[in-house]
Coordinates of C-alpha atoms in Angstrom, one line a residue:
X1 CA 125.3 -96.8 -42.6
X2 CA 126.3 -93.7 -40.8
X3 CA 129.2 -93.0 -43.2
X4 CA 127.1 -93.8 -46.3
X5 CA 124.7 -91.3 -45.3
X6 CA 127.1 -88.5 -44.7
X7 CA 129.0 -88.9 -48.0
X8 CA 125.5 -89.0 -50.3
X9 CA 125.1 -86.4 -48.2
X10 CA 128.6 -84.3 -49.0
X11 CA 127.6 -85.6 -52.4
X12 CA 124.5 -83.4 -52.9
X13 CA 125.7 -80.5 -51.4
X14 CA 128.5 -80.7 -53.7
X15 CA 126.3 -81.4 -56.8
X16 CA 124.1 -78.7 -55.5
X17 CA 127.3 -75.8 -55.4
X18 CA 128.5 -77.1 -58.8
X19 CA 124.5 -76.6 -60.6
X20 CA 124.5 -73.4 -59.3
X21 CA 127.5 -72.1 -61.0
X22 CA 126.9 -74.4 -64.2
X23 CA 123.5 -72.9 -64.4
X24 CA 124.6 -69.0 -63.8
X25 CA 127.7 -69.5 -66.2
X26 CA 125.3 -70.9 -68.8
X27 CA 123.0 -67.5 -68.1
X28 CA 125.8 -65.2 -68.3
X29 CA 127.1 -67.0 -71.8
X30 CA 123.4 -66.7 -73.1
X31 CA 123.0 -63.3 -72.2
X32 CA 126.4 -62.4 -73.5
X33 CA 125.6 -63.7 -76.6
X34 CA 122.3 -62.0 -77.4
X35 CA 124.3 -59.0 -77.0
X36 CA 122.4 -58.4 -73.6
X37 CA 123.2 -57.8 -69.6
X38 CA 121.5 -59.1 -66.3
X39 CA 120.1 -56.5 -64.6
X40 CA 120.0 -58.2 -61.6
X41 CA 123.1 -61.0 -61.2
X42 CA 122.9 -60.8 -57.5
X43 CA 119.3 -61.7 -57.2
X44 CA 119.2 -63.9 -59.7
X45 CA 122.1 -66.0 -58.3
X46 CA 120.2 -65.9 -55.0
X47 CA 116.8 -66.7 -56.4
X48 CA 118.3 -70.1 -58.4
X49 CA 120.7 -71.0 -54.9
X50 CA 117.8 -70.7 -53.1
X51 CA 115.7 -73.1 -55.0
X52 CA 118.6 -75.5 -55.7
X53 CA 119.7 -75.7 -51.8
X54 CA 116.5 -76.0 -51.0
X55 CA 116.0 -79.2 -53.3
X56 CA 119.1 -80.6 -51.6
X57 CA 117.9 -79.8 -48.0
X58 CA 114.8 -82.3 -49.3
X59 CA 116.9 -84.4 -50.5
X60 CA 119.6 -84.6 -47.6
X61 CA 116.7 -85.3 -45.7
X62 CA 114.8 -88.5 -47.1
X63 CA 118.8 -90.0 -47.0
X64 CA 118.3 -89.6 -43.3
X65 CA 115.0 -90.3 -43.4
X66 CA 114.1 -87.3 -41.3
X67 CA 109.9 -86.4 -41.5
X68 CA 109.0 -83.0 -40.2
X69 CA 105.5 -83.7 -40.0
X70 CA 105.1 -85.4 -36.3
X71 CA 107.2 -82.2 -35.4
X72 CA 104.9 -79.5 -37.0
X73 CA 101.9 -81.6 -35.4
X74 CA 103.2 -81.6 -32.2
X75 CA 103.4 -77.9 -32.3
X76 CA 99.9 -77.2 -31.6
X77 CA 99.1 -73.7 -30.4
X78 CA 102.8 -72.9 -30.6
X79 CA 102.1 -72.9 -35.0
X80 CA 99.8 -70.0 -34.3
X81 CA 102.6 -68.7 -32.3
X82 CA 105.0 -69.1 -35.3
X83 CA 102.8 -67.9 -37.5
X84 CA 102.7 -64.3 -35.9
X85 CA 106.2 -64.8 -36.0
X86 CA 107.2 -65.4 -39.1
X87 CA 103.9 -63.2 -40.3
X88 CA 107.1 -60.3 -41.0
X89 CA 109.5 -62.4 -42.9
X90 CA 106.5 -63.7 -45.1
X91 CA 105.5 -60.4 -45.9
X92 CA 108.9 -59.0 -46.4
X93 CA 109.4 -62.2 -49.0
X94 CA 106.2 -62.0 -51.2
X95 CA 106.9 -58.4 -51.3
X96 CA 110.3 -58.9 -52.4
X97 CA 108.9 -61.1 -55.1
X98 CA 106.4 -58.3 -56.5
X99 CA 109.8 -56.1 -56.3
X100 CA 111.7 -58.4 -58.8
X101 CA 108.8 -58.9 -61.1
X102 CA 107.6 -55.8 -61.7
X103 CA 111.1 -54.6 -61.7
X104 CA 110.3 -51.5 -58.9
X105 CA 114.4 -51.2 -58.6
X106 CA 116.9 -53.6 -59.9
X107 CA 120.7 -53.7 -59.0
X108 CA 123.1 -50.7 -59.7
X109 CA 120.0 -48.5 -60.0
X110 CA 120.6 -44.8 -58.3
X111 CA 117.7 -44.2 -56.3
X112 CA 115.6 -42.9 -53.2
X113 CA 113.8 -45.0 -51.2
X114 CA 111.6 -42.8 -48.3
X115 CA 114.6 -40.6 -48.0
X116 CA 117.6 -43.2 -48.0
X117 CA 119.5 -42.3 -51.0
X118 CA 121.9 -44.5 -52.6
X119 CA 122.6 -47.7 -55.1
X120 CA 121.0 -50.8 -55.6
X121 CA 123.5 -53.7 -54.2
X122 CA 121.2 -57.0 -53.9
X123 CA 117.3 -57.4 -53.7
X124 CA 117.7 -60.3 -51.1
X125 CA 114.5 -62.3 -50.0
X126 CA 114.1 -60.3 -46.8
X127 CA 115.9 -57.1 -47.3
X128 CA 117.0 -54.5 -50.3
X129 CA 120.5 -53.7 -49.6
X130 CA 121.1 -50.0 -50.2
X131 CA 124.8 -48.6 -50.6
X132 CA 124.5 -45.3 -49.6
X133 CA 126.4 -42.4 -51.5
X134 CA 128.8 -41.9 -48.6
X135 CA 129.7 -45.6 -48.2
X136 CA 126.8 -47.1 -45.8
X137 CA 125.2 -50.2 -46.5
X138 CA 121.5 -49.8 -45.7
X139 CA 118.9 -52.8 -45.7
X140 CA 115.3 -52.0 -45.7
X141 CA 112.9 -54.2 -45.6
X142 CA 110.6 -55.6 -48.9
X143 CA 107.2 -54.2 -47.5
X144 CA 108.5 -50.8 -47.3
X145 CA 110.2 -51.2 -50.4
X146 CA 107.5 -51.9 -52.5
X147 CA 104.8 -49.8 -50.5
X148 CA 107.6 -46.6 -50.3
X149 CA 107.8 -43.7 -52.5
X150 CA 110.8 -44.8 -55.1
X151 CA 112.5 -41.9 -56.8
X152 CA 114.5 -43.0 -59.2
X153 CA 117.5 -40.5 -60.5
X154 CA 118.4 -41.7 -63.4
X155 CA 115.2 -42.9 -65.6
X156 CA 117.1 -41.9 -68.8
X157 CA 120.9 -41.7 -70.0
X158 CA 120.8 -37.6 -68.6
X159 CA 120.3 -35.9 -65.7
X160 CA 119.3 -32.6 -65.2
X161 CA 121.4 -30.4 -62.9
X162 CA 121.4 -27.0 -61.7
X163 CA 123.3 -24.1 -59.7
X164 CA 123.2 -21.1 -59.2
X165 CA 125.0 -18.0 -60.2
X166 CA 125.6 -14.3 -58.7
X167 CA 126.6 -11.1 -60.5
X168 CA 126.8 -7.9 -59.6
X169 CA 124.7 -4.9 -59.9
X170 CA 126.6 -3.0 -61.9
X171 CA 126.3 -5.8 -65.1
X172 CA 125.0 -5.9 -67.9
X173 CA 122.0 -8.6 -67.8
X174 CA 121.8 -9.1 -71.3
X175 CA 125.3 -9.8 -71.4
X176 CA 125.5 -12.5 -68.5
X177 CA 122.4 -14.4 -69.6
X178 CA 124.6 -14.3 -73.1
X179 CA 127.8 -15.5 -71.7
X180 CA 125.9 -17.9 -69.3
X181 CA 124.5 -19.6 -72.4
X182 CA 127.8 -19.2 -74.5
X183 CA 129.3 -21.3 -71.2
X184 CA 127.0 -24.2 -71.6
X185 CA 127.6 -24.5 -75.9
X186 CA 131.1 -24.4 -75.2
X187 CA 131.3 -27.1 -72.5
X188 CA 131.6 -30.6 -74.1
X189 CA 130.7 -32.3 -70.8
X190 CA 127.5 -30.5 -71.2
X191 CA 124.8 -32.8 -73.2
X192 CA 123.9 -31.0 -76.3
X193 CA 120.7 -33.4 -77.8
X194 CA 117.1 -32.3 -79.7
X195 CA 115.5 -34.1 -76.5
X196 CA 117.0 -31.9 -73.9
X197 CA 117.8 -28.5 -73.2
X198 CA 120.1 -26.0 -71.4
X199 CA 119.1 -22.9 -70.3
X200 CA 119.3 -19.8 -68.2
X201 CA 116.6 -18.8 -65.3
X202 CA 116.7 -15.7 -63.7
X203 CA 116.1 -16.0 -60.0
X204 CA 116.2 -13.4 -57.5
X205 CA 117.3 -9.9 -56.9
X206 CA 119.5 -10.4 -53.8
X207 CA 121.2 -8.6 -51.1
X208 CA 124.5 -8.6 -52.5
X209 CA 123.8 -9.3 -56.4
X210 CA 121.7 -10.4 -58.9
X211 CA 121.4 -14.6 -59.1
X212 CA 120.6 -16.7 -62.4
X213 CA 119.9 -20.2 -62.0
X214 CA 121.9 -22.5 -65.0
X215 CA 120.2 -25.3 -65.9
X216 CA 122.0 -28.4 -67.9
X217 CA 122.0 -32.2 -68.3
X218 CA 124.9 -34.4 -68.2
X219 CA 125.7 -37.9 -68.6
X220 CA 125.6 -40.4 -65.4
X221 CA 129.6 -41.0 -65.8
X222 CA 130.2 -37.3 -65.8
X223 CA 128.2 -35.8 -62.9
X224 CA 130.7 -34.6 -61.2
X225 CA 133.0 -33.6 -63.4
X226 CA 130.7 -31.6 -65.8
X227 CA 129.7 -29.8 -62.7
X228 CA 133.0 -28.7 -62.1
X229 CA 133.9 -27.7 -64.9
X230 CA 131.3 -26.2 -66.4
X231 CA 131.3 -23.7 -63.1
X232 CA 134.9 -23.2 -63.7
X233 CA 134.3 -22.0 -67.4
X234 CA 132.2 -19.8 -66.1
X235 CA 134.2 -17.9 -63.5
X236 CA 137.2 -18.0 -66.7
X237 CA 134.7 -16.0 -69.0
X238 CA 133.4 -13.7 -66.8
X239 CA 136.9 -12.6 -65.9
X240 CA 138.0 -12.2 -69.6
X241 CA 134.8 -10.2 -70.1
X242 CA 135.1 -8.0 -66.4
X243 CA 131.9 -9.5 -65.2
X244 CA 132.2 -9.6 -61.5
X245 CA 131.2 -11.9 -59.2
X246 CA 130.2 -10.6 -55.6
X247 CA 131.1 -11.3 -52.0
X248 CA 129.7 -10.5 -49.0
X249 CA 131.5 -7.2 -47.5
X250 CA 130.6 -5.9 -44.4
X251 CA 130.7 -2.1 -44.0
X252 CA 132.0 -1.6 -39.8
X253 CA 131.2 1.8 -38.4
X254 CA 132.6 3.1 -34.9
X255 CA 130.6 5.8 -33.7
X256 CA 132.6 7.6 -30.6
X257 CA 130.4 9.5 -28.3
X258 CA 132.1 12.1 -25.4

């Protein structure tokens, strides 16, 4: 009886592991073939594992005739005691729930959650897993998740970017904020589209020169590198056109007193 047990046993977990990848291959073929992606393969996996394993659990347990009920009775005052206890994981599990359906953040999504920056990994049934920008693999908690400030950094297919530029006083204005602009038409990692625009904010007069904010939007794949070189374009046309940039110089007088 003993061995008959274990191998229906072995048997359901087995069924169980070979569902779960029938069912998410089937998904991913569906989905492939409406021309479509899953936003959230992680979740989803986990969501369908959970509910099959759990079915097996149930069913592993009627073949051992196990009944939990004389157990949870006989807890008594020590269920209120659980209760408080599992009051957290509860919480952190409906509101992981209201985080998948109303789709607050989904995998791969670049995003801020109450000042942790970083990617979506996996909305798990307890925790959010947030990869970090410099490598870290943060979970936070579903409560806070879905009762936290969520800044979201790329809502649309651009972002806009900015930095800022110095030139000295001896320049022509007109000319910069020309050559500025004449930097951004000319860069092609530089979005150019009727929905967005570039453009050229003057900021401050400043103790060493006179600073113009550029403003531009680029394409998620190209952050970085349209940052670059966009700012190395315009160091290249300011030197063709002797527009200098300055540097702090510090003027050092020795006064000698007999």
């Amino acid at each position: 009886m003993l061995y008959i047990n274990l191998f229906w046993s072995l048997l359901v977990i087995f069924l169980c592991f070979l569902s779960h990848n029938l069912i998410m291959r089937a998904i991913n073929r569906t989905v492939s073939h409406v021309g479509k992606e899953i936003k959230a393969p992680k979740t989803i996996s986990m969501i369908i594992g959970f509910l099959i394993y759990g079915f097996g659990i149930a069913i592993i347990m009627s073949i051992w005739n196990i009944n939990l009920m004389p157990y949870l009775t006989g807890l008594g005052i020590s269920g209120v005691v659980l209760g408080l206890a599992f009051q957290e994981p509860l919480t952190n599990f409906l509101s992981g729930v209201l985080v998948l359906v109303t789709r607050k953040v989904f995998e791969g999504e670049a995003l801020d959650i109450d000042g942790i920056s970083g990617v979506v990994d996996m909305v798990e049934m307890n925790h959010t897993r947030i990869k970090t920008f410099d490598g870290k693999m943060v979970l936070i908690p579903n409560r806070k998740v879905w009762s936290g400030t969520v800044t979201k950094f790329w809502p649309g297919p651009y972002r806009r970017v900015s930095f800022d530029v110095s030139v000295d006083y001896s320049s022509d204005l007109e000319k910069v904020i020309s050559l500025l602009r004449r930097a951004l038409e000319e860069e092609d990692l530089v979005v150019k589209d009727e929905s967005v625009s570039n453009i050229v904010v003057f900021k401050e007069y400043g103790s060493s020169g006179i600073t113009y904010t550029v403003y531009f939007w680029v394409d998620r794949e190209n952050y970085f590198n349209a940052i670059n070189a966009l700012s190395a374009r315009i160091k290249k046309i300011f030197e063709e056109n002797n527009i200098s940039i300055p540097y702090m110089i510090v003027d050092l007088r020795v006064s000698q007193k007999n």
